[in-house]
Coordinates of C-alpha atoms in Angstrom, one line a residue:
M1175 CA 84.3 4.0 -44.0
R1176 CA 81.5 1.5 -43.4
W1177 CA 79.9 3.9 -40.8
Y1178 CA 80.0 6.7 -43.4
T1179 CA 78.3 4.6 -46.1
R1180 CA 75.5 3.6 -43.7
R1181 CA 74.9 7.2 -42.6
R1182 CA 74.7 8.3 -46.2
S1183 CA 72.2 5.6 -47.2
R1184 CA 70.0 6.6 -44.3
T1185 CA 70.0 10.3 -45.5
V1186 CA 69.0 9.2 -49.0
C1187 CA 66.1 7.1 -47.7
L1188 CA 64.9 9.9 -45.5
S1189 CA 65.0 12.3 -48.4
L1190 CA 62.9 9.9 -50.5
V1191 CA 60.3 9.5 -47.8
V1192 CA 60.0 13.3 -47.4
A1193 CA 59.6 13.7 -51.2
S1194 CA 57.0 11.0 -51.4
L1195 CA 54.9 12.5 -48.6
S1196 CA 55.1 16.0 -50.2
L1197 CA 54.0 14.6 -53.6
H1198 CA 51.1 12.7 -51.9
L1199 CA 50.0 15.9 -50.1
L1200 CA 50.1 17.9 -53.3
L1201 CA 48.0 15.3 -55.2
T1202 CA 45.4 15.3 -52.4
V1203 CA 45.0 19.1 -52.6
L1204 CA 44.7 19.1 -56.3
S1205 CA 42.1 16.3 -56.4
R1206 CA 39.9 18.0 -53.7
S1207 CA 39.9 21.2 -55.8
V1208 CA 38.8 19.2 -58.9
Y1209 CA 36.0 17.4 -57.2
Q1210 CA 34.6 20.6 -55.6
N1211 CA 34.2 22.1 -59.1
H1212 CA 31.1 20.1 -60.1
C1213 CA 29.0 20.6 -63.2
D1214 CA 25.6 22.1 -62.8
A1215 CA 22.9 19.8 -64.1
P1216 CA 20.3 21.4 -66.5
S1217 CA 17.0 22.1 -64.9
P1218 CA 14.0 19.9 -65.8
R1219 CA 12.3 22.9 -67.4
Q1220 CA 15.3 23.6 -69.7
T1221 CA 15.7 20.0 -70.7
H1222 CA 12.0 19.5 -71.4
L1223 CA 11.8 22.9 -73.2
H1224 CA 14.5 21.9 -75.6
T1225 CA 12.8 18.5 -76.3
L1226 CA 9.4 20.1 -76.8
R1227 CA 10.7 22.7 -79.3
A1228 CA 12.4 19.9 -81.2
L1229 CA 9.1 17.9 -81.4
V1230 CA 7.1 20.9 -82.5
D1231 CA 9.5 21.7 -85.3
T1232 CA 7.8 20.9 -88.6
N1233 CA 11.1 20.0 -90.1
Y1234 CA 11.8 17.3 -87.5
T1235 CA 11.3 14.3 -89.8
S1236 CA 13.4 15.6 -92.6
R1237 CA 16.2 16.7 -90.3
M1238 CA 16.3 13.4 -88.5
S1239 CA 15.7 11.1 -91.4
D1240 CA 19.4 10.6 -92.0
N1241 CA 20.0 9.7 -88.4
H1242 CA 17.0 7.3 -88.4
A1243 CA 18.3 5.6 -91.6
S1244 CA 21.8 5.2 -90.3
Y1245 CA 20.5 3.6 -87.1
A1246 CA 18.2 1.3 -89.0
K1247 CA 21.0 0.1 -91.2
T1248 CA 23.3 -0.8 -88.2
P1249 CA 23.4 -4.5 -87.7
P1250 CA 21.7 -5.4 -84.4
G1251 CA 24.8 -7.2 -83.1
T1252 CA 26.9 -4.0 -83.4
R1253 CA 24.6 -1.7 -81.6
K1254 CA 25.6 -0.7 -78.1
V1255 CA 23.2 -1.7 -75.4
N1256 CA 22.8 1.3 -73.0
S1257 CA 21.8 0.9 -69.4
S1258 CA 18.4 2.5 -68.9
H1259 CA 19.7 4.8 -66.2
M1260 CA 20.5 8.3 -67.3
D1261 CA 22.7 10.8 -65.4
S1262 CA 21.6 14.4 -65.7
N1263 CA 25.1 15.4 -66.9
G1264 CA 25.0 13.2 -69.9
P1265 CA 26.9 9.9 -69.3
Q1266 CA 25.0 6.6 -68.9
K1267 CA 25.6 5.0 -65.5
M1268 CA 24.4 1.8 -63.9
S1269 CA 22.7 1.8 -60.6
E1270 CA 24.3 0.0 -57.6
K1271 CA 21.6 -2.7 -57.9
D1272 CA 22.4 -3.3 -61.6
A1273 CA 26.1 -3.3 -60.8
V1274 CA 25.8 -6.3 -58.4
T1275 CA 23.5 -8.2 -60.8
T1276 CA 25.0 -11.5 -61.7
K1277 CA 24.2 -14.2 -64.2
M1278 CA 23.9 -17.7 -63.0
A1279 CA 22.4 -21.0 -64.1
V1280 CA 18.8 -21.4 -62.8
K1281 CA 17.7 -25.0 -62.2
V1282 CA 14.3 -25.3 -63.8
G1283 CA 13.8 -29.1 -63.8
H1284 CA 15.3 -32.5 -64.2
G1285 CA 18.0 -32.2 -66.8
H1286 CA 17.1 -28.6 -67.7
K1287 CA 19.0 -25.4 -67.1
A1288 CA 18.3 -21.8 -68.2
E1289 CA 20.7 -19.0 -68.2
G1290 CA 19.2 -15.8 -66.9
P1291 CA 19.9 -12.7 -64.8
V1292 CA 19.1 -13.2 -61.1
D1293 CA 19.3 -9.8 -59.3
S1294 CA 19.2 -8.9 -55.7
L1295 CA 15.5 -7.9 -55.7
T1296 CA 13.0 -10.4 -54.4
M1297 CA 9.8 -11.0 -56.4
T1298 CA 7.8 -8.9 -53.8
E1299 CA 10.3 -6.0 -54.0
R1300 CA 10.2 -6.1 -57.8
V1301 CA 6.4 -6.0 -58.1
G1302 CA 6.4 -3.2 -55.5
K1303 CA 8.3 -1.1 -58.0
F1304 CA 6.1 -2.1 -60.9
G1305 CA 3.7 0.6 -62.2
S1306 CA 4.5 3.1 -59.5
M1307 CA 7.5 4.6 -61.2
G1308 CA 8.0 7.3 -58.5
I1309 CA 9.4 10.3 -60.3
K1310 CA 12.6 11.5 -58.8
P1311 CA 14.2 15.0 -59.5
M1312 CA 16.3 15.3 -62.6
G1313 CA 19.9 14.7 -61.7
S1314 CA 19.2 12.0 -59.1
G1315 CA 19.8 8.9 -61.2
M1316 CA 16.5 9.1 -63.0
S1317 CA 16.0 6.1 -65.4
K1318 CA 15.0 6.7 -69.0
L1319 CA 11.5 5.3 -68.3
E1320 CA 11.0 7.7 -65.4
A1321 CA 12.3 10.6 -67.5
L1322 CA 9.9 9.6 -70.2
F1323 CA 6.9 9.4 -67.9
S1324 CA 7.8 12.7 -66.3
H1325 CA 8.0 14.5 -69.7
P1326 CA 5.3 17.1 -70.2
L1327 CA 3.9 15.2 -73.2
Y1328 CA 2.9 12.4 -70.9
N1329 CA 1.5 14.9 -68.3
M1330 CA -0.6 17.2 -70.3
P1331 CA -3.7 18.5 -68.6
T1332 CA -6.8 16.5 -69.4
P1333 CA -10.4 17.6 -69.2
P1334 CA -12.4 16.4 -66.2
I1335 CA -14.2 13.1 -66.5
H1336 CA -17.9 13.4 -66.2
E1337 CA -20.1 10.9 -64.3
D1338 CA -21.3 9.3 -67.6
D1339 CA -17.7 8.8 -68.8
W1340 CA -17.0 6.2 -66.1
L1341 CA -17.6 2.6 -67.1
L1342 CA -18.8 1.5 -63.7
K1343 CA -19.8 3.3 -60.5
V1344 CA -20.7 2.4 -57.0
K1345 CA -24.4 2.8 -56.2
P1346 CA -25.2 5.7 -53.9
K1347 CA -26.4 4.8 -50.4
G1348 CA -30.0 5.8 -51.2
K1349 CA -30.3 3.1 -53.9
A1350 CA -28.7 0.2 -52.0
R1351 CA -28.5 -0.6 -48.3
E1352 CA -25.1 -0.6 -46.7
T1353 CA -23.7 -4.1 -46.9
S1354 CA -21.8 -5.6 -44.0
T1355 CA -18.1 -6.2 -44.7
Q1356 CA -18.6 -9.7 -43.4
M1357 CA -20.8 -10.5 -46.4
W1358 CA -17.7 -10.0 -48.6
V1359 CA -15.6 -12.6 -46.9
S1360 CA -14.3 -15.2 -49.3
D1361 CA -15.9 -18.6 -49.4
S1362 CA -12.4 -20.0 -49.2
D1363 CA -10.6 -20.7 -46.0
I1364 CA -10.9 -17.7 -43.7
G1365 CA -7.5 -16.2 -42.9
D1366 CA -5.0 -14.4 -45.0
D1367 CA -6.2 -13.2 -48.4
S1368 CA -9.8 -13.0 -47.1
A1369 CA -11.7 -10.2 -48.8
H1370 CA -13.0 -7.5 -46.3
W1371 CA -14.3 -4.5 -48.3
N1372 CA -17.3 -2.2 -48.5
R1373 CA -18.4 0.9 -50.4
S1374 CA -15.3 2.8 -49.4
S1375 CA -12.7 2.9 -52.2
D1376 CA -9.9 2.4 -49.6
S1377 CA -11.2 -1.0 -48.8
H1378 CA -11.5 -2.2 -52.4
P1379 CA -9.1 -4.8 -53.7
P1380 CA -6.8 -3.8 -56.6
W1381 CA -8.9 -5.5 -59.3
L1382 CA -12.0 -3.6 -58.3
R1383 CA -10.2 -0.3 -58.2
F1384 CA -8.9 -1.1 -61.7
H1385 CA -12.5 -1.8 -62.9
L1386 CA -13.9 1.3 -61.3
G1387 CA -11.0 3.4 -62.9
I1388 CA -12.0 2.5 -66.5
S1389 CA -13.2 5.6 -68.3
R1390 CA -14.4 6.5 -71.8
W1391 CA -10.8 7.4 -72.7
Q1392 CA -8.5 4.8 -71.2
L1393 CA -8.3 1.6 -69.0
Y1394 CA -6.2 3.3 -66.3
P1395 CA -4.7 6.8 -65.8
H1396 CA -1.0 7.7 -66.3
L1397 CA 1.1 6.8 -63.3
D1398 CA -1.8 5.0 -61.7
P1399 CA -0.9 4.2 -58.1
N1400 CA -3.1 1.1 -58.3
M1401 CA -0.7 -0.6 -60.8
A1402 CA 1.8 -1.7 -58.0
P1403 CA -0.8 -3.5 -55.8
L1404 CA -2.5 -4.9 -58.8
A1405 CA 0.7 -6.4 -60.1
Q1406 CA 1.4 -7.7 -56.6
Q1407 CA -1.9 -9.5 -56.6
L1408 CA -1.4 -11.0 -60.0
S1409 CA 2.1 -12.3 -59.3
T1410 CA 1.9 -13.4 -55.6
H1411 CA -1.6 -13.8 -54.3
R1412 CA -2.9 -17.3 -53.6
I1413 CA -4.8 -19.0 -56.5
V1414 CA -8.1 -20.7 -55.4
S1415 CA -9.4 -21.8 -58.7
A1416 CA -8.2 -22.7 -62.2
V1417 CA -10.4 -23.6 -65.1
Q1418 CA -10.0 -23.5 -68.9
K1419 CA -11.4 -20.5 -70.7
S1420 CA -13.9 -21.3 -73.4
G1421 CA -13.4 -20.0 -76.9
G1422 CA -10.2 -19.1 -78.6
T1423 CA -7.8 -21.3 -80.5
Q1424 CA -5.2 -22.0 -77.9
L1425 CA -5.0 -23.0 -74.2
K1426 CA -5.9 -20.3 -71.7
L1427 CA -7.0 -20.6 -68.1
V1428 CA -9.1 -18.4 -65.8
M1429 CA -7.4 -18.0 -62.5
S1430 CA -9.3 -16.8 -59.4
F1431 CA -8.1 -15.2 -56.2
P1432 CA -9.6 -15.2 -52.7
N1433 CA -10.7 -11.6 -53.1
Y1434 CA -12.8 -12.5 -56.2
G1435 CA -10.4 -11.1 -58.7
Q1436 CA -9.7 -13.1 -61.9
A1437 CA -7.0 -13.2 -64.5
I1438 CA -6.3 -14.9 -67.8
L1439 CA -3.3 -17.2 -67.7
K1440 CA -1.3 -18.0 -70.9
P1441 CA 1.5 -20.5 -70.4
M1442 CA 5.0 -20.5 -71.8
K1443 CA 5.0 -22.1 -75.2
Q1444 CA 8.2 -20.8 -76.7
E1445 CA 11.7 -19.8 -75.5
R1446 CA 12.4 -16.1 -75.6
D1447 CA 15.1 -16.2 -78.2
E1448 CA 13.3 -18.6 -80.5
E1449 CA 11.8 -17.1 -83.6
T1450 CA 8.5 -18.3 -85.2
N1451 CA 9.0 -20.9 -87.9
F1452 CA 9.0 -19.1 -91.3
N1453 CA 7.0 -22.0 -92.8
L1454 CA 4.0 -21.3 -90.4
Y1455 CA 1.2 -19.0 -91.5
Y1456 CA 0.3 -16.2 -89.1
F1457 CA -2.9 -18.0 -88.0
S1458 CA -0.9 -21.1 -87.0
D1459 CA 1.6 -19.3 -84.8
F1460 CA 2.0 -20.0 -81.1
E1461 CA 0.7 -17.6 -78.5
R1462 CA 3.5 -16.5 -76.3
H1463 CA 3.3 -15.6 -72.6
N1464 CA 6.0 -13.0 -72.8
A1465 CA 4.3 -11.3 -75.8
E1466 CA 1.2 -10.6 -73.6
I1467 CA 3.4 -9.0 -71.0
A1468 CA 5.6 -7.0 -73.4
A1469 CA 2.5 -5.8 -75.3
F1470 CA 1.1 -4.3 -72.1
H1471 CA 4.4 -2.5 -71.4
L1472 CA 4.7 -1.2 -75.0
D1473 CA 1.1 0.0 -75.0
R1474 CA 1.8 2.0 -71.8
V1475 CA 5.1 3.4 -73.1
L1476 CA 3.3 4.6 -76.2
G1477 CA 0.8 6.5 -73.9
Y1478 CA -2.2 4.4 -75.1
R1479 CA -3.2 2.6 -71.9
R1480 CA -5.6 0.3 -73.8
I1481 CA -4.3 -3.1 -72.8
P1482 CA -5.2 -4.7 -69.4
P1483 CA -2.3 -5.0 -67.0
A1484 CA -0.3 -8.3 -67.6
V1485 CA 2.3 -9.7 -65.2
G1486 CA 4.6 -12.7 -65.3
R1487 CA 4.4 -15.4 -62.7
L1488 CA 6.0 -18.7 -61.9
V1489 CA 3.0 -21.0 -61.4
D1490 CA 3.1 -24.4 -59.6
V1491 CA 1.4 -26.7 -62.1
V1492 CA 0.4 -29.1 -59.3
T1493 CA -0.7 -27.0 -56.4
E1494 CA -2.0 -24.0 -58.3
I1495 CA -3.7 -25.8 -61.2
K1496 CA -4.1 -29.6 -61.0
D1497 CA -5.0 -29.9 -57.3
I1498 CA -7.5 -27.1 -57.3
T1499 CA -9.2 -27.3 -60.7
T1500 CA -12.9 -28.1 -61.0
D1501 CA -12.6 -28.5 -64.7
H1502 CA -12.8 -32.2 -65.3
K1503 CA -11.9 -32.0 -69.0
L1504 CA -8.7 -30.1 -68.0
A1505 CA -7.9 -32.4 -65.2
R1506 CA -7.9 -35.5 -67.5
T1507 CA -5.1 -34.0 -69.6
F1508 CA -2.4 -34.0 -66.9
F1509 CA 0.5 -36.4 -67.2
T1510 CA 4.1 -36.8 -66.1
S1511 CA 6.8 -36.6 -68.9
P1512 CA 9.7 -39.1 -69.2
V1513 CA 11.9 -36.6 -67.3
N1514 CA 9.4 -36.3 -64.5
N1515 CA 8.0 -32.9 -65.5
V1516 CA 4.3 -32.3 -64.8
C1517 CA 2.5 -31.5 -68.1
F1518 CA -1.1 -30.8 -69.4
Y1519 CA -2.6 -29.8 -72.7
G1520 CA -6.3 -29.0 -72.2
Q1521 CA -8.8 -28.8 -75.0
C1522 CA -8.6 -26.2 -77.8
S1523 CA -8.4 -25.8 -81.6
Y1524 CA -4.6 -25.6 -82.0
Y1525 CA -1.8 -27.3 -80.1
C1526 CA -3.8 -29.0 -77.4
S1527 CA -2.3 -32.5 -77.6
T1528 CA 0.4 -34.5 -75.9
E1529 CA 2.8 -33.5 -78.7
H1530 CA 2.2 -29.8 -77.7
A1531 CA 1.7 -30.1 -74.0
V1532 CA 2.6 -27.4 -71.5
C1533 CA 5.1 -28.7 -69.0
G1534 CA 6.5 -27.4 -65.7
R1535 CA 10.2 -27.7 -64.8
P1536 CA 9.5 -29.9 -63.0
Q1537 CA 6.4 -28.2 -61.6
N1538 CA 7.2 -24.5 -62.1
L1539 CA 5.7 -23.0 -65.2
E1540 CA 6.3 -19.5 -66.6
A1541 CA 3.0 -17.8 -67.5
S1542 CA 1.4 -14.4 -68.1
L1543 CA -1.5 -13.3 -65.9
A1544 CA -3.6 -10.5 -67.5
M1545 CA -6.3 -8.8 -65.5
M1546 CA -9.8 -9.6 -66.7
L1547 CA -12.1 -6.9 -67.7
P1548 CA -15.5 -6.4 -66.0
D1549 CA -17.9 -9.2 -66.6
T1550 CA -20.1 -8.6 -69.7
S1551 CA -23.2 -8.7 -67.5
L1552 CA -21.9 -5.5 -66.0
A1553 CA -20.2 -3.9 -69.0
T1554 CA -21.1 -5.3 -72.4
R1555 CA -18.5 -5.1 -75.1
R1556 CA -19.0 -4.9 -78.9
S1557 CA -16.7 -6.8 -81.2
W1558 CA -15.8 -5.1 -84.5
R1559 CA -14.4 -6.8 -87.5
S1560 CA -11.2 -4.9 -88.6
P1561 CA -11.5 -3.5 -92.1
W1562 CA -7.9 -4.7 -92.7
K1563 CA -8.6 -8.2 -91.5
R1564 CA -6.5 -10.8 -93.3
S1565 CA -8.1 -13.5 -95.3
Y1566 CA -6.9 -16.3 -93.0
S1567 CA -6.4 -18.4 -96.1
R1568 CA -3.3 -20.0 -97.6
S1569 CA -4.2 -18.9 -101.1
K1570 CA -6.7 -16.0 -101.1
L1571 CA -5.9 -12.3 -100.6
A1572 CA -8.1 -9.8 -98.7
V1573 CA -9.6 -6.9 -100.6
W1574 CA -7.3 -4.4 -99.0
E1575 CA -4.3 -6.4 -100.3
K1576 CA -5.4 -5.9 -103.9
D1577 CA -6.9 -2.4 -103.8
P1578 CA -4.4 0.5 -103.0
D1579 CA -7.4 2.9 -102.7
Y1580 CA -9.2 0.7 -100.2
C1581 CA -9.1 3.3 -97.5
D1582 CA -11.2 5.7 -99.5
T1583 CA -14.1 3.2 -99.1
V1584 CA -13.4 2.8 -95.4
K1585 CA -13.5 6.5 -94.8
K1586 CA -17.0 6.6 -96.2
T1587 CA -18.2 3.8 -94.0
P1588 CA -19.5 4.2 -90.4
P1589 CA -18.1 4.4 -87.8
Y1590 CA -14.9 5.4 -89.7
N1591 CA -16.5 8.4 -91.5
K1592 CA -16.6 10.6 -88.4
G1593 CA -15.1 11.0 -85.0
T1594 CA -11.8 9.4 -83.9
R1595 CA -12.4 5.8 -84.9
L1596 CA -10.1 5.8 -87.9
V1597 CA -7.1 7.3 -86.0
D1598 CA -7.9 5.0 -83.1
L1599 CA -7.5 2.1 -85.6
I1600 CA -4.2 3.6 -86.9
D1601 CA -2.9 3.8 -83.3
M1602 CA -3.6 0.0 -83.0
T1603 CA -1.9 -0.5 -86.4
I1604 CA 1.3 1.2 -85.2
L1605 CA 1.3 -0.9 -82.0
D1606 CA 0.8 -4.1 -84.0
F1607 CA 3.6 -3.2 -86.5
L1608 CA 6.1 -2.4 -83.7
M1609 CA 5.6 -5.8 -82.1
G1610 CA 5.0 -7.8 -85.3
N1611 CA 1.4 -8.8 -84.6
M1612 CA -0.4 -10.0 -87.8
D1613 CA -3.3 -11.5 -85.9
R1614 CA -5.6 -8.5 -85.4
H1615 CA -8.8 -9.7 -87.0
H1616 CA -11.2 -8.0 -84.5
Y1617 CA -11.2 -5.4 -81.8
E1618 CA -13.6 -4.5 -79.1
T1619 CA -15.2 -1.4 -77.5
F1620 CA -17.4 -0.9 -74.4
D1621 CA -21.0 -0.6 -75.5
K1622 CA -21.8 2.1 -73.0
F1623 CA -19.7 4.7 -74.7
G1624 CA -20.9 4.1 -78.3
N1625 CA -18.5 5.0 -81.0
N1626 CA -16.9 7.9 -79.1
T1627 CA -14.3 5.8 -77.1
F1628 CA -11.0 4.0 -77.3
L1629 CA -10.4 0.5 -78.8
L1630 CA -9.4 -2.3 -76.6
H1631 CA -6.1 -3.9 -77.7
L1632 CA -6.8 -7.5 -76.5
D1633 CA -5.1 -10.9 -77.4
N1634 CA -1.5 -10.0 -78.2
G1635 CA 0.0 -13.5 -77.7
R1636 CA 1.1 -13.8 -81.3
A1637 CA 3.2 -10.7 -81.2
F1638 CA 7.0 -10.6 -80.9
G1639 CA 7.4 -13.8 -83.0
R1640 CA 10.1 -12.6 -85.3
H1641 CA 12.8 -10.0 -84.8
S1642 CA 14.9 -10.6 -87.9
T1643 CA 12.2 -9.5 -90.4
D1644 CA 9.5 -6.9 -90.4
E1645 CA 6.0 -7.3 -91.9
P1646 CA 5.2 -4.1 -93.9
S1647 CA 1.6 -5.2 -94.6
I1648 CA 0.7 -4.5 -91.0
L1649 CA 1.2 -0.8 -91.7
T1650 CA -1.1 -0.8 -94.7
P1651 CA -3.9 1.2 -92.9
L1652 CA -1.4 4.0 -92.2
E1653 CA 0.1 3.8 -95.7
Q1654 CA -3.3 3.9 -97.4
C1655 CA -5.1 6.3 -95.2
C1656 CA -2.2 8.7 -94.4
R1657 CA -3.9 9.8 -91.1
I1658 CA -2.4 9.9 -87.6
R1659 CA -3.0 11.6 -84.3
R1660 CA -0.7 14.5 -83.5
S1661 CA -0.3 13.2 -80.0
T1662 CA 0.7 9.7 -81.4
L1663 CA 3.2 11.2 -83.8
L1664 CA 4.8 13.3 -81.0
H1665 CA 5.1 10.3 -78.8
L1666 CA 6.8 8.3 -81.6
R1667 CA 9.2 11.2 -82.3
L1668 CA 10.0 11.5 -78.6
L1669 CA 10.8 7.7 -78.4
S1670 CA 13.1 8.1 -81.4
L1671 CA 15.4 10.5 -79.5
P1672 CA 18.5 9.0 -77.9
Q1673 CA 17.6 10.1 -74.3
Y1674 CA 14.2 8.3 -74.6
R1675 CA 15.0 5.5 -77.1
L1676 CA 12.2 3.0 -77.3
S1677 CA 14.3 0.0 -76.8
D1678 CA 15.9 1.5 -73.7
V1679 CA 12.6 2.5 -72.0
M1680 CA 11.1 -0.9 -72.9
R1681 CA 14.1 -2.7 -71.4
D1682 CA 13.7 -0.6 -68.2
S1683 CA 10.0 -1.1 -68.0
L1684 CA 10.2 -4.9 -68.5
S1685 CA 12.9 -5.2 -65.9
H1686 CA 10.2 -4.5 -63.2
D1687 CA 8.3 -7.6 -64.1
P1688 CA 8.7 -10.5 -61.7
L1689 CA 9.8 -12.9 -64.5
F1690 CA 12.8 -10.7 -65.2
S1691 CA 14.5 -12.5 -62.3
V1692 CA 14.4 -15.7 -64.4
A1693 CA 15.3 -14.1 -67.8
P1694 CA 14.6 -10.8 -69.6
L1695 CA 11.1 -10.8 -71.1
L1696 CA 12.4 -9.7 -74.6
S1697 CA 15.7 -10.5 -76.1
E1698 CA 18.1 -7.8 -77.3
L1699 CA 17.2 -8.6 -80.9
H1700 CA 13.5 -8.0 -80.3
L1701 CA 14.4 -4.7 -78.5
S1702 CA 16.5 -3.6 -81.5
A1703 CA 13.7 -4.5 -83.8
L1704 CA 11.5 -2.0 -82.0
D1705 CA 13.8 0.8 -82.8
R1706 CA 14.1 -0.3 -86.4
R1707 CA 10.3 -0.5 -86.9
L1708 CA 9.8 2.9 -85.2
V1709 CA 12.0 4.4 -87.9
T1710 CA 9.8 2.8 -90.5
V1711 CA 6.6 4.2 -89.0
L1712 CA 8.1 7.8 -88.9
Q1713 CA 9.3 7.4 -92.5
T1714 CA 5.8 6.3 -93.6
V1715 CA 4.3 9.4 -92.0
S1716 CA 7.0 11.5 -93.7
R1717 CA 6.0 10.1 -97.1
C1718 CA 2.4 10.9 -96.4
Q1719 CA 3.2 14.5 -95.5
E1720 CA 5.4 14.9 -98.7
R1721 CA 2.5 13.4 -100.8
Q1722 CA 0.1 15.9 -99.2
R1723 CA 2.4 18.8 -99.9
S1724 CA 2.9 17.8 -103.5
R1725 CA -0.8 17.7 -104.0
H1726 CA -2.0 20.7 -102.0
G1727 CA 1.0 22.7 -101.2
E1728 CA 1.9 23.6 -97.6
G1729 CA 0.0 22.1 -94.7
D1730 CA -0.6 18.6 -93.5
D1731 CA -4.2 18.9 -92.2
D1732 CA -5.3 15.8 -94.1
V1733 CA -2.5 13.8 -92.5
I1734 CA -2.5 15.0 -88.9
Y1735 CA -5.5 14.7 -86.7
D1736 CA -4.9 17.6 -84.3
D1737 CA -5.9 16.4 -80.8
V1738 CA -3.3 18.5 -79.0
T1739 CA -4.3 22.0 -80.1
D1740 CA -2.9 23.5 -76.8
Y1741 CA 0.6 22.0 -77.3
E1742 CA 2.2 25.3 -78.3
T1743 CA 0.6 26.9 -75.2
L1744 CA 2.2 24.1 -73.2
V1745 CA 5.6 25.0 -74.7
K1746 CA 5.2 28.6 -73.8
H1747 CA 4.1 27.6 -70.3
V1748 CA 7.4 25.8 -69.6
T1749 CA 9.6 28.5 -71.2
P1750 CA 11.7 30.1 -68.5
A1751 CA 11.1 33.8 -68.0
G1752 CA 13.5 36.1 -69.8

């Protein structure tokens, strides 16, 4: 009986094993058949064609206004933060590098810790990715920023640049004798970083290629291959000199490199998630290092390219400033804080005192380094007072704040009465509103190009001060003049679409900055504010168009400055045959 029971149990176990193996084999066959039936990704032409037609549609604003309004009303804390990597089939996916990113405490000084993402990329690798944005085929894990920059709207054919449209040029051989490369060797220690270059553009350092690439229409071209080596220089190259920059209201330093390049340094004054004190007037606000960096990225995302490249860097206060400075006034302001952090404060109109000193942690200091423009002895610049300059008074209002028809006067005043100067200023207004910059009292242009050129968007340190509130008065030029470039409007509409959302592409773009390894340059609240303010700009343009139609019937010629007359031709060009 016992033998019979043992035999029967063996039979049952063998049957279970056979059944299990059969089921496993069946599941394997089914899963292979499912994985082999992949979905075909839409071609880039079809994807861009759909977007182009949506942007050209004259009813775009009215059809999308409900979506904009619902998004604007959503509390920032409830909005889902998308990764900036977009799969061609639709779902958002994180890359492998993002998946392994971890958050850890970073020691920044005696008694100080800062929470921030530290990813697997070294600083050199990160700056190597900066600016290049190599465009990958659709369906290969393209990020939203790469998808944006590969969009036809950012790659429209441009007219050739004539010789007189370049700001600087190398003298031909007939006008200057060939200079030996040894004459360009830096006066600093001979060795690494020495400058060996001649008339050939291949030998030029990144800062010189940047200067020689400035044209009548922009500071640098779209997808400029020089951006990566330029960012590399700003963030990693040896600093040989540091002196305080004269003028201005707050502390700024001029940093020099062995290859004769120079950059403007603005030190960290405020934590990223800290808002400007509401009791401070706009002219008393701090200048923020991350605002300079974020402004450069936003300017590039909008397609302007009118802000000099700015990169974040961890600067050693002792070895890269104190020990090498020849500025005796600056050197006298260094001291050691009670917690052994090295500090200095310089000399300036605001916040240059021991109470507002800039301190390393204990020696490392976050800062922005912005590429300097060509010296004024080579390329003079003209400073223009903004017609919408604020009063910079605690009690008085400017004329434009009291007169709703103020723009009618501006339109009759040179240089705003002809050419593109007025819409150029509106472009700058939109940029300032998106980043909350109330400190735009002047702007500059290159003298060589007269009035037919772009505006330089300089000094953006007081931007990104508040994310919880918007300042509608910054948009007054657009509200009063009701004039905007068609290309600008199309860019804004594109950035309002989910697949190119402004906050997502800005998050992606800023992630390539070296300081991202310490902490994101903009908090999520500031990124959400960008989307909210973009809705406000589009709604303002919509009101202008409705006002125009109510006065003159159909058409918006008085609102839209048409600088993309071949846009519909471009749409036909990308339409698939048949």
